[in-house]
Amino acid sequence: MTAALRRVVIAGAGAAGLTAAESLRADGFDGELTLLGAEPHRPYDRPPLSKQLLAGAWAPDRLELLAGHRYDELGIDWRPSSAATSVSVPDRTVRVAGADLPYDALLVATGVRPRTLPGTAGLAGVHVLRTLDDTVAFQAAARSTGRVVVVGAGFLGAETAATLRGLDVAVTLVDPAPAPLLRQVGPVVAGLLARLHAEHGVDLRLGTGVAGLTSDDGRVTGVRLADGTIVPTTCVLVAIGSVPATDWLAGSGLDLADGVGCDARCRAAPGVFAAGDVARWFHRGRGESVRIEHRTNATEQAMAVSRAMLGADDPYQPVPYVWSDQYDVKLQVYGRLTGTDRFTVVSGSPDDGRFVALYGSDGRVTGALGWRSARELLRARAMVAEAAPWPDAAPA
Amino acid sequence: MMIEVEIDQCVGGGQCVMAAPDVFDQDDDGLVVVLDENPGPDRADDVALAARLCPARAIRLAGT
Ligand SMILES: Cc1cc2nc3c(=O)[nH]c(=O)nc-3n(C[C@H](O)[C@H](O)[C@H](O)COP(=O)(O)OP(=O)(O)OC[C@H]3O[C@@H](n4cnc5c(N)ncnc54)[C@H](O)[C@@H]3O)c2cc1C
Ligand code: SF4
C-alpha cells in the first residue's frame, strides 16, 4: 500500500488537515501533498478565537499554526480559497476550481460550520464565531454596541460571555437548559458555572429558549424569548452548536449521517480517510461510533490517519480531552462525562475553588473534570484511560 | 536540539508530559515546565512528537 501512495490530497486546512500534512512528512511520506483550504488565511488555531483574540490580547498572526516558510520546506502545496466541491470515490479524484485533482489517498478534514437560527439569514447584527473573520467582525460589533445577547450556553457561548465581560461588554446569556454546559458537565459543575457567570455580572436567562429575533429594516433589534420577554440588543451571537461540513460530499456514496462515517482506523472508503471535527469513527474502547469536536482530537486523529495512510493497522481509540477558559477558571475534561450517573469529588473542593471530580457509569470511571486543577487532573486521567472500577470509598 | 516554550500560550493539558515525561513537567497550574532544555538526540523523536501534539503549539524546537 505504501508503494502505491504517491499523491495525498487533504481537504480542509485547519488543525487536523495541517497536522496530517506535517505528520505525513515526519512519518517519511515524500510524494505530492496538496492541502486545500476554503479560507484565504494560512491554517490557524481556533481555540484562541473566543479567548485571546476576542479579548484583544493577541494579534491574529499569533494564531498561525505553521510559519509561512515551512510550507515550502516541507513540500506542502497549500492552496488558499480553494474549497473542494465534490469527490469521485471510484475515480479517486477531488474537484476543486473546476478541475479534477487525482489522489491515492484523500483526507476529509473540513470541520464543522455553526448552526444558525432559522429565518435570520442576512440579518445585520447576528453573528456566529467559527473563523478568524467571524471573530474580527463580532469583536468590532460587540465593542461598539457594548451590549450583546449570547444565544446558547455551551462551551462556546459560556466562554464568549466570560471574555466579553472582561471587555466590559454587557452580556445576556440565554439557554433552554437551567444551567450553562449542563449537558456537557452535569448539574454540580453547571451550577458552579451559573454562579461564576452571575458573579461576573452576566444576565443569565436560563430555562428559556429563544422564540425568534425582532428586527427593523434588516437589522436585529432584540431577542424574543420563549416566555415572551424581549431583550433589546443590536448584537447577537448565535452559539447553538454546529453541523459537519459535508455538503460538498453529497452524492459521493460516503456515509454522511453525522459527519463522515469511518471504521476504527478512520477509513471512510477505499483511499478515503477523515479526521477532526468532521469525522465519526468507531471507537473500539468505547464500542460505539463517536465524533469529537475538540482541538486535541484534531491533532491526534490526524496523526493516526497519517500512520494509517502509510499502512499502519492500529485502531484509533484516544482518551478525549477538552479545556475551556472562563474568567480565572480553567476547566479541563478527560473522557466522557455525558450519560453518566456517578459523580464524586476526589481532590480539593468546590468551596476552595479548585477540585477534580470523577464521572462514571456501570461501576466504571468514564471521565474526569478539573476545575483549576491541571496537575491533579493528569493523575485522574489514568483512571479514565483504564476505565478503572468506580472507587468504593467514594460516595456514589 | 534546543527547546523553547511560549508559556503564555500553554493551555496546560499535559500532552507534552505524556509524550516525553523526562523532558516536560507541569507546575501546579498545569503550565509546562521544561526539565531538560537541551535533550540528547535519542530524545528527538519524543520531543518532536510532544511539539506536534501540543494543542497550543507552545513548544518550539530551535532550527524549525
Ligand atoms: C471559537 C472556538 C473556540 C474553541 N475552543 C476550544 C477549546 O477551548 N478547547 C478545545 O478542545 N476545542 C476548542 N474548539 C474546537 C476546536 O477548535 C476544533 O475541534 C478544531 O479546530 C477542529 O479542527 P478541524 O481541523 O477538524 O476543523 P477546522 O478547524 O474547522 O478546520 C476545517 C477547515 O476546513 C475548511 N473547509 C471547509 N469546507 C471545505 C472544503 N469543501 N474544501 C476545503 N476546505 C474546507 C474550513 O474553512 C476550515 O478552515 C474551539 C472552536 C471554536 C470555533
Ligand atoms: S502540551 Fe502544550 S499546552 Fe499542553 S501542557 Fe504541554 S506545552 Fe502546555
Coordinates of C-alpha atoms and ligand atoms in Angstrom, one line a residue:
Chain A
M1 CA 0.0 0.0 0.0
T2 CA 2.9 2.3 0.9
A3 CA 4.4 1.8 -2.6
A4 CA 1.2 3.0 -4.3
L5 CA 0.9 6.1 -2.2
R6 CA 2.3 8.9 -4.3
R7 CA -0.4 11.7 -4.1
V8 CA -2.2 12.7 -1.0
V9 CA -4.9 15.4 -1.1
I10 CA -6.1 16.9 2.2
A11 CA -9.5 18.8 2.0
G12 CA -9.7 21.3 4.9
A13 CA -6.7 23.4 6.1
G14 CA -7.5 23.5 9.8
A15 CA -5.7 21.9 12.7
A16 CA -6.5 18.3 11.5
G17 CA -5.6 18.9 7.9
L18 CA -2.3 20.7 8.6
T19 CA -1.3 18.2 11.3
A20 CA -1.9 15.4 8.9
A21 CA 0.4 17.1 6.3
E22 CA 3.2 17.6 8.8
S23 CA 2.8 14.1 10.2
L24 CA 3.0 12.5 6.7
R25 CA 6.3 14.3 6.2
A26 CA 7.6 13.4 9.7
D27 CA 6.5 9.7 9.0
G28 CA 8.5 9.7 5.8
F29 CA 6.0 10.3 3.0
D30 CA 7.8 12.0 0.2
G31 CA 5.2 12.2 -2.6
E32 CA 2.9 15.0 -3.6
L33 CA 1.0 16.7 -0.8
T34 CA -1.8 19.1 -1.5
L35 CA -3.7 21.0 1.2
L36 CA -6.9 22.6 0.1
G37 CA -8.3 25.4 2.3
A38 CA -11.6 27.2 1.8
E39 CA -10.4 30.2 3.8
P40 CA -7.9 32.8 2.5
H41 CA -5.8 32.6 5.7
R42 CA -2.9 30.2 6.4
P43 CA -4.1 27.5 8.8
Y44 CA -4.7 29.0 12.2
D45 CA -5.8 27.8 15.6
R46 CA -9.4 28.2 16.7
P47 CA -9.5 27.9 20.5
P48 CA -7.9 31.4 20.9
L49 CA -10.6 33.0 18.8
S50 CA -13.1 33.1 21.7
K51 CA -10.2 33.7 24.2
Q52 CA -7.1 35.8 23.5
L53 CA -8.2 37.1 20.0
L54 CA -11.7 38.2 21.2
A55 CA -10.1 39.7 24.3
G56 CA -7.7 41.7 22.1
A57 CA -4.7 40.2 23.9
W58 CA -3.3 38.6 20.8
A59 CA -3.0 39.8 17.2
P60 CA -4.3 37.4 14.5
D61 CA -0.8 36.3 13.3
R62 CA -0.2 34.7 16.7
L63 CA -2.8 32.1 15.7
E64 CA -0.9 30.8 12.7
L65 CA -0.3 27.0 13.2
L66 CA 2.8 26.9 11.0
A67 CA 5.3 29.6 10.0
G68 CA 4.9 30.6 6.3
H69 CA 8.4 29.4 5.2
R70 CA 7.8 25.9 6.5
Y71 CA 5.2 25.0 3.8
D72 CA 7.8 25.1 1.1
E73 CA 10.4 23.4 3.3
L74 CA 8.0 20.6 4.0
G75 CA 6.8 20.4 0.4
I76 CA 3.2 21.2 1.3
D77 CA 1.2 22.6 -1.6
W78 CA -1.2 24.7 0.4
R79 CA -3.9 26.3 -1.7
P80 CA -5.9 29.1 -0.1
S81 CA -9.5 29.9 -1.1
S82 CA -9.7 26.6 -2.8
A83 CA -12.7 24.7 -1.5
A84 CA -13.2 21.1 -2.7
T85 CA -16.6 20.9 -4.3
S86 CA -17.1 17.2 -4.9
V87 CA -15.3 13.8 -4.9
S88 CA -15.4 10.7 -7.0
V89 CA -14.5 7.8 -4.8
P90 CA -14.2 5.2 -7.6
D91 CA -12.0 7.5 -9.8
R92 CA -10.1 8.9 -6.8
T93 CA -10.4 12.5 -7.8
V94 CA -11.4 15.7 -5.9
R95 CA -13.0 18.6 -7.7
V96 CA -11.5 22.0 -7.0
A97 CA -11.8 25.2 -9.0
G98 CA -13.5 23.2 -11.9
A99 CA -10.6 20.7 -12.3
D100 CA -10.3 17.1 -11.1
L101 CA -7.3 16.5 -8.8
P102 CA -6.2 12.9 -8.6
Y103 CA -5.3 11.3 -5.3
D104 CA -4.1 8.0 -4.0
A105 CA -5.3 8.9 -0.5
L106 CA -7.8 11.7 0.4
L107 CA -8.2 13.1 3.9
V108 CA -11.5 14.8 4.6
A109 CA -10.8 17.4 7.3
T110 CA -13.4 20.1 6.6
G111 CA -14.5 20.6 10.2
V112 CA -17.9 21.9 11.1
R113 CA -19.9 25.0 10.5
P114 CA -22.1 26.9 13.0
R115 CA -25.8 26.1 13.3
T116 CA -27.8 29.3 12.7
L117 CA -31.2 30.4 13.9
P118 CA -33.9 29.8 11.3
G119 CA -35.1 32.9 9.5
T120 CA -32.1 35.0 10.4
A121 CA -30.1 34.7 7.2
G122 CA -28.8 38.1 6.1
L123 CA -30.0 40.0 9.2
A124 CA -27.4 42.6 10.2
G125 CA -26.1 42.3 13.8
V126 CA -26.4 38.5 14.0
H127 CA -23.1 36.8 14.4
V128 CA -21.5 33.3 14.6
L129 CA -18.0 32.6 15.8
R130 CA -16.1 29.9 13.9
T131 CA -13.5 31.7 11.8
L132 CA -10.9 34.5 12.2
D133 CA -13.1 36.7 10.0
D134 CA -16.2 35.9 12.2
T135 CA -14.2 36.9 15.3
V136 CA -12.9 40.2 14.0
A137 CA -16.4 41.2 12.8
F138 CA -18.0 40.1 16.1
Q139 CA -15.4 41.8 18.2
A140 CA -15.9 45.1 16.5
A141 CA -19.7 44.9 16.8
A142 CA -19.6 43.9 20.4
R143 CA -17.2 46.7 21.4
S144 CA -19.2 49.3 19.5
T145 CA -22.6 48.4 20.9
G146 CA -21.4 47.4 24.4
R147 CA -24.4 45.0 24.8
V148 CA -24.5 41.5 23.5
V149 CA -27.1 38.7 23.7
V150 CA -25.4 35.3 23.5
V151 CA -27.8 32.5 22.4
G152 CA -26.6 29.2 23.7
A153 CA -24.7 28.4 26.9
G154 CA -22.5 25.6 25.7
F155 CA -18.7 25.7 25.7
L156 CA -18.6 28.5 23.0
G157 CA -21.4 30.6 24.4
A158 CA -20.3 30.5 28.0
E159 CA -16.7 31.1 27.2
T160 CA -17.5 34.0 24.9
A161 CA -19.7 35.5 27.6
A162 CA -16.8 35.4 30.0
T163 CA -14.4 37.0 27.5
L164 CA -16.9 39.8 26.7
R165 CA -17.3 40.6 30.4
G166 CA -13.5 41.1 30.5
L167 CA -14.0 43.8 27.8
D168 CA -16.8 45.4 30.0
V169 CA -19.4 44.5 27.5
A170 CA -22.9 43.8 29.0
V171 CA -23.9 40.2 28.3
T172 CA -27.2 38.3 28.4
L173 CA -26.7 34.6 28.2
V174 CA -29.8 32.6 27.0
D175 CA -30.3 28.8 27.0
P176 CA -33.3 26.5 27.4
A177 CA -31.3 24.4 29.9
P178 CA -31.4 25.6 33.6
A179 CA -27.5 26.0 33.8
P180 CA -24.6 26.6 31.5
L181 CA -22.9 23.5 30.0
L182 CA -25.4 21.3 31.8
R183 CA -25.4 18.6 29.2
Q184 CA -21.6 18.6 29.0
V185 CA -20.6 18.7 32.6
G186 CA -23.6 17.7 34.7
P187 CA -25.6 19.5 37.3
V188 CA -23.0 20.1 40.0
V189 CA -20.4 21.8 37.8
A190 CA -23.0 23.5 35.7
G191 CA -24.4 25.0 38.9
L192 CA -21.0 26.4 39.8
L193 CA -20.7 27.9 36.3
A194 CA -24.0 29.6 36.7
R195 CA -22.8 31.1 39.9
L196 CA -19.5 32.1 38.4
H197 CA -21.2 33.9 35.5
A198 CA -23.7 35.6 37.8
E199 CA -20.8 36.9 40.0
H200 CA -19.2 38.4 36.9
G201 CA -22.4 40.3 36.1
V202 CA -23.8 38.1 33.2
D203 CA -27.5 38.5 32.9
L204 CA -28.5 34.8 32.9
R205 CA -31.8 33.9 31.2
L206 CA -31.7 30.2 31.7
G207 CA -34.5 27.6 31.3
T208 CA -35.9 29.6 28.4
G209 CA -35.3 29.2 24.8
V210 CA -35.3 31.8 22.0
A211 CA -38.6 32.1 20.1
G212 CA -37.1 34.5 17.5
L213 CA -35.4 37.8 16.8
T214 CA -37.0 41.2 16.4
S215 CA -35.7 43.4 13.6
D216 CA -36.1 46.6 11.9
D217 CA -35.0 47.4 8.3
G218 CA -32.8 44.3 8.1
R219 CA -31.1 44.8 11.4
V220 CA -31.6 42.9 14.6
T221 CA -33.3 44.9 17.4
G222 CA -33.8 42.3 20.1
V223 CA -34.2 38.7 21.1
R224 CA -37.7 37.3 21.8
L225 CA -37.5 34.6 24.5
A226 CA -39.9 31.6 24.7
D227 CA -41.6 33.2 27.7
G228 CA -42.4 36.3 25.6
T229 CA -39.8 38.7 27.1
I230 CA -37.9 40.7 24.6
V231 CA -34.2 41.5 25.3
P232 CA -33.3 44.6 23.3
T233 CA -29.9 44.4 21.5
T234 CA -28.2 45.2 18.2
C235 CA -25.6 42.5 18.5
V236 CA -26.5 38.7 18.9
L237 CA -24.0 35.8 19.0
V238 CA -25.6 32.5 18.0
A239 CA -23.7 29.7 19.7
I240 CA -26.1 26.8 19.3
G241 CA -23.8 24.1 18.1
S242 CA -22.5 23.1 14.7
V243 CA -23.1 20.8 11.8
P244 CA -20.4 18.8 10.0
A245 CA -19.2 20.5 6.7
T246 CA -20.1 17.6 4.4
D247 CA -22.4 19.2 1.9
W248 CA -19.6 19.1 -0.7
L249 CA -19.6 15.3 -0.3
A250 CA -23.3 14.8 -1.2
G251 CA -23.7 12.1 -3.8
S252 CA -20.2 10.6 -3.1
G253 CA -21.7 7.4 -1.6
L254 CA -19.9 8.1 1.7
D255 CA -21.9 7.6 4.9
L256 CA -22.8 11.2 5.9
A257 CA -25.3 10.5 8.7
D258 CA -23.4 12.7 11.2
G259 CA -20.1 13.7 9.8
V260 CA -18.1 11.3 7.7
G261 CA -18.6 7.7 9.0
C262 CA -15.4 5.7 9.3
D263 CA -14.2 2.4 10.6
A264 CA -11.9 2.0 13.7
R265 CA -8.9 3.1 11.6
C266 CA -10.6 6.4 10.4
R267 CA -11.2 4.9 6.9
A268 CA -14.4 6.0 5.2
A269 CA -13.9 4.2 1.9
P270 CA -11.0 2.8 -0.1
G271 CA -8.5 5.6 -0.2
V272 CA -10.6 8.0 1.8
F273 CA -10.0 8.9 5.5
A274 CA -11.5 11.5 7.8
A275 CA -10.1 13.4 10.9
G276 CA -11.1 16.2 13.2
D277 CA -14.5 17.7 13.9
V278 CA -16.0 16.2 10.7
A279 CA -15.0 12.6 11.4
R280 CA -17.2 10.0 13.0
W281 CA -15.4 6.7 13.6
F282 CA -15.8 3.5 15.5
H283 CA -14.0 3.9 18.9
R284 CA -13.0 0.3 19.8
G285 CA -12.5 1.1 23.5
R286 CA -16.0 2.5 23.8
G287 CA -17.7 0.1 21.5
E288 CA -19.5 2.9 19.7
S289 CA -19.2 5.4 16.9
V290 CA -18.1 8.9 18.1
R291 CA -17.5 12.3 16.7
I292 CA -15.5 14.7 18.8
E293 CA -15.2 18.5 18.3
H294 CA -12.1 19.1 20.4
R295 CA -8.8 20.6 19.5
T296 CA -6.6 17.8 20.7
N297 CA -8.6 15.2 18.8
A298 CA -8.0 17.0 15.6
T299 CA -4.2 16.6 16.2
E300 CA -4.3 13.1 17.5
Q301 CA -6.6 11.8 14.8
A302 CA -4.6 13.5 12.0
M303 CA -1.5 11.8 13.3
A304 CA -3.3 8.4 13.4
V305 CA -4.5 9.0 9.8
S306 CA -1.0 9.7 8.6
R307 CA 0.1 6.4 10.0
A308 CA -2.9 4.6 8.6
M309 CA -2.3 6.1 5.1
L310 CA 1.3 4.7 5.3
G311 CA 0.0 1.3 6.1
A312 CA -0.3 1.0 9.9
D313 CA -3.2 -1.0 11.1
D314 CA -4.0 0.2 14.7
P315 CA -7.4 1.2 15.7
Y316 CA -7.7 4.9 16.9
Q317 CA -9.0 5.0 20.4
P318 CA -7.9 8.1 22.2
V319 CA -8.9 9.4 25.6
P320 CA -10.7 12.6 24.6
Y321 CA -9.5 15.9 26.1
V322 CA -11.0 19.4 26.1
W323 CA -10.5 22.5 28.0
S324 CA -12.2 25.9 28.4
D325 CA -11.2 29.2 30.0
Q326 CA -13.9 31.2 31.8
Y327 CA -12.7 34.2 33.8
D328 CA -9.9 32.8 36.0
V329 CA -11.2 29.3 35.9
K330 CA -9.6 26.7 33.6
L331 CA -11.9 23.7 33.1
Q332 CA -10.3 20.5 31.8
V333 CA -12.0 17.3 30.9
Y334 CA -10.7 13.8 30.1
G335 CA -13.0 11.1 28.8
R336 CA -16.8 11.1 28.8
L337 CA -19.0 12.9 31.3
T338 CA -22.3 12.6 29.4
G339 CA -24.6 9.7 30.1
T340 CA -23.0 9.1 33.5
D341 CA -24.9 8.5 36.8
R342 CA -22.0 8.8 39.2
F343 CA -20.1 11.9 40.3
T344 CA -17.6 12.4 43.1
V345 CA -15.0 15.0 44.1
V346 CA -11.7 13.3 44.6
S347 CA -9.3 16.2 45.3
G348 CA -9.8 19.7 46.5
S349 CA -13.3 21.1 46.9
P350 CA -15.7 23.4 45.0
D351 CA -15.7 25.7 48.1
D352 CA -11.9 26.2 47.7
G353 CA -12.3 26.9 44.0
R354 CA -10.0 24.0 43.0
F355 CA -11.1 20.4 42.5
V356 CA -11.0 17.2 40.5
A357 CA -14.2 15.2 40.0
L358 CA -14.7 11.7 38.6
Y359 CA -17.7 10.8 36.5
G360 CA -18.8 7.2 36.0
S361 CA -21.5 4.7 34.9
D362 CA -21.9 0.9 35.1
G363 CA -19.4 0.8 38.0
R364 CA -16.6 2.3 36.0
V365 CA -14.8 5.7 35.7
T366 CA -15.6 7.2 32.3
G367 CA -14.4 10.8 32.8
A368 CA -12.7 13.3 35.0
L369 CA -13.0 17.1 35.3
G370 CA -10.6 19.5 36.7
W371 CA -11.6 23.0 37.9
R372 CA -8.3 25.0 38.2
S373 CA -6.5 21.7 38.9
A374 CA -4.5 20.8 35.9
R375 CA -1.8 18.8 37.7
E376 CA -4.1 16.7 39.9
L377 CA -6.3 16.0 36.9
L378 CA -3.5 14.4 35.0
R379 CA -3.3 11.8 37.7
A380 CA -7.0 11.1 37.3
R381 CA -6.5 10.6 33.6
A382 CA -5.0 7.2 34.2
M383 CA -8.3 6.0 35.8
V384 CA -10.2 7.2 32.8
A385 CA -7.8 5.6 30.3
E386 CA -8.1 2.3 32.2
A387 CA -11.9 2.7 32.8
A388 CA -11.0 1.9 36.4
P389 CA -13.7 0.4 38.6
W390 CA -15.6 3.1 40.5
P391 CA -13.7 3.8 43.7
D392 CA -15.5 2.0 46.5
A393 CA -14.6 4.5 49.2
A394 CA -16.1 7.3 47.2
P395 CA -19.7 8.2 47.6
A396 CA -21.8 7.4 44.6
Chain B
M1 CA 18.1 20.5 19.9
M2 CA 17.0 23.4 22.0
I3 CA 13.5 23.6 23.4
E4 CA 11.7 26.9 23.8
V5 CA 8.2 27.2 25.2
E6 CA 5.8 30.2 24.9
I7 CA 4.5 29.9 28.4
D8 CA 1.6 32.3 28.0
Q9 CA 0.4 30.2 25.1
C10 CA 0.4 26.9 27.1
V11 CA -3.1 25.6 27.9
G12 CA -1.9 23.1 30.4
G13 CA -3.3 19.8 29.1
G14 CA 0.0 18.0 29.6
Q15 CA 0.1 16.2 26.2
C16 CA 3.9 17.1 26.3
V17 CA 4.3 15.4 29.6
M18 CA 2.7 12.2 28.3
A19 CA 4.9 12.2 25.2
A20 CA 8.2 12.9 27.0
P21 CA 7.9 12.8 30.8
D22 CA 11.7 13.2 31.3
V23 CA 11.7 16.4 29.3
F24 CA 8.5 18.1 30.3
D25 CA 6.6 18.6 33.6
Q26 CA 3.8 20.9 34.7
D27 CA 3.6 23.3 37.6
D28 CA 0.6 23.4 40.0
D29 CA -1.4 25.5 37.5
G30 CA -0.7 23.0 34.8
L31 CA 1.7 25.2 32.9
V32 CA 4.6 23.5 31.2
V33 CA 8.0 23.3 32.9
V34 CA 10.9 22.2 30.8
L35 CA 13.0 19.8 32.8
D36 CA 15.7 19.5 30.1
E37 CA 16.1 22.3 27.6
N38 CA 18.7 20.6 25.6
P39 CA 17.9 16.9 25.5
G40 CA 20.1 14.4 23.6
P41 CA 19.5 13.1 20.1
D42 CA 17.9 9.9 21.5
R43 CA 15.0 12.1 22.8
A44 CA 14.5 13.9 19.5
D45 CA 11.5 11.8 18.3
D46 CA 9.6 12.1 21.5
V47 CA 10.2 15.8 21.8
A48 CA 9.1 16.3 18.2
L49 CA 6.0 14.3 19.0
A50 CA 5.3 16.5 22.1
A51 CA 5.7 19.6 19.9
R52 CA 3.2 18.3 17.4
L53 CA 0.8 17.0 20.0
C54 CA 0.7 20.3 21.9
P55 CA -2.7 21.8 21.2
A56 CA -1.4 25.3 21.7
R57 CA 1.7 25.0 19.6
A58 CA 3.6 26.3 22.6
I59 CA 6.7 24.2 22.1
R60 CA 9.3 25.3 19.6
L61 CA 12.3 23.4 18.7
A62 CA 15.3 25.5 17.7
G63 CA 16.0 25.3 14.0
T64 CA 12.4 24.6 13.0
Ligands
LIG1 C1 -14.2 29.8 19.0 C2 -13.8 28.4 19.2 C3 -13.2 28.0 20.4 C4 -12.8 26.7 20.7 N1 -12.2 26.5 21.9 C5 -11.8 25.2 22.1 C6 -11.2 24.9 23.4 O1 -11.0 25.7 24.2 N2 -10.8 23.6 23.5 C7 -10.9 22.6 22.6 O2 -10.6 21.5 22.8 N3 -11.5 22.9 21.4 C8 -12.0 24.2 21.2 N4 -12.6 24.5 20.0 C9 -12.8 23.4 19.0 C10 -11.5 23.2 18.1 O3 -11.1 24.4 17.6 C11 -11.8 22.3 16.9 O4 -12.1 21.0 17.5 C12 -10.7 22.2 15.9 O5 -10.5 23.4 15.3 C13 -11.1 21.1 14.8 O6 -10.1 21.1 13.8 P1 -10.5 20.6 12.4 O7 -9.2 20.8 11.6 O8 -11.2 19.3 12.5 O9 -11.6 21.6 11.8 P2 -11.5 23.2 11.5 O10 -10.5 23.9 12.4 O11 -12.9 23.7 11.4 O12 -10.9 23.2 10.0 C14 -11.6 22.8 8.9 C15 -11.2 23.7 7.7 O13 -11.7 23.2 6.5 C16 -12.2 24.3 5.7 N5 -13.2 23.7 4.8 C17 -14.5 23.5 4.9 N6 -15.0 23.0 3.8 C18 -14.0 22.9 2.9 C19 -14.0 22.4 1.6 N7 -15.1 21.9 1.0 N8 -12.8 22.4 1.0 C20 -11.6 22.9 1.6 N9 -11.7 23.3 2.9 C21 -12.8 23.3 3.5 C22 -12.7 25.2 6.7 O14 -12.8 26.5 6.1 C23 -11.7 25.1 7.8 O15 -10.7 26.1 7.7 C24 -13.0 25.8 19.7 C25 -13.6 26.1 18.5 C26 -14.0 27.4 18.2 C27 -14.7 27.8 16.9
SF4_2 S1 1.2 20.1 25.6 FE1 1.5 22.3 25.2 S2 -0.3 23.3 26.1 FE2 -0.2 21.3 26.9 S3 1.0 21.5 28.8 FE3 2.4 20.9 27.2 S4 3.2 22.9 26.5 FE4 1.3 23.4 27.6

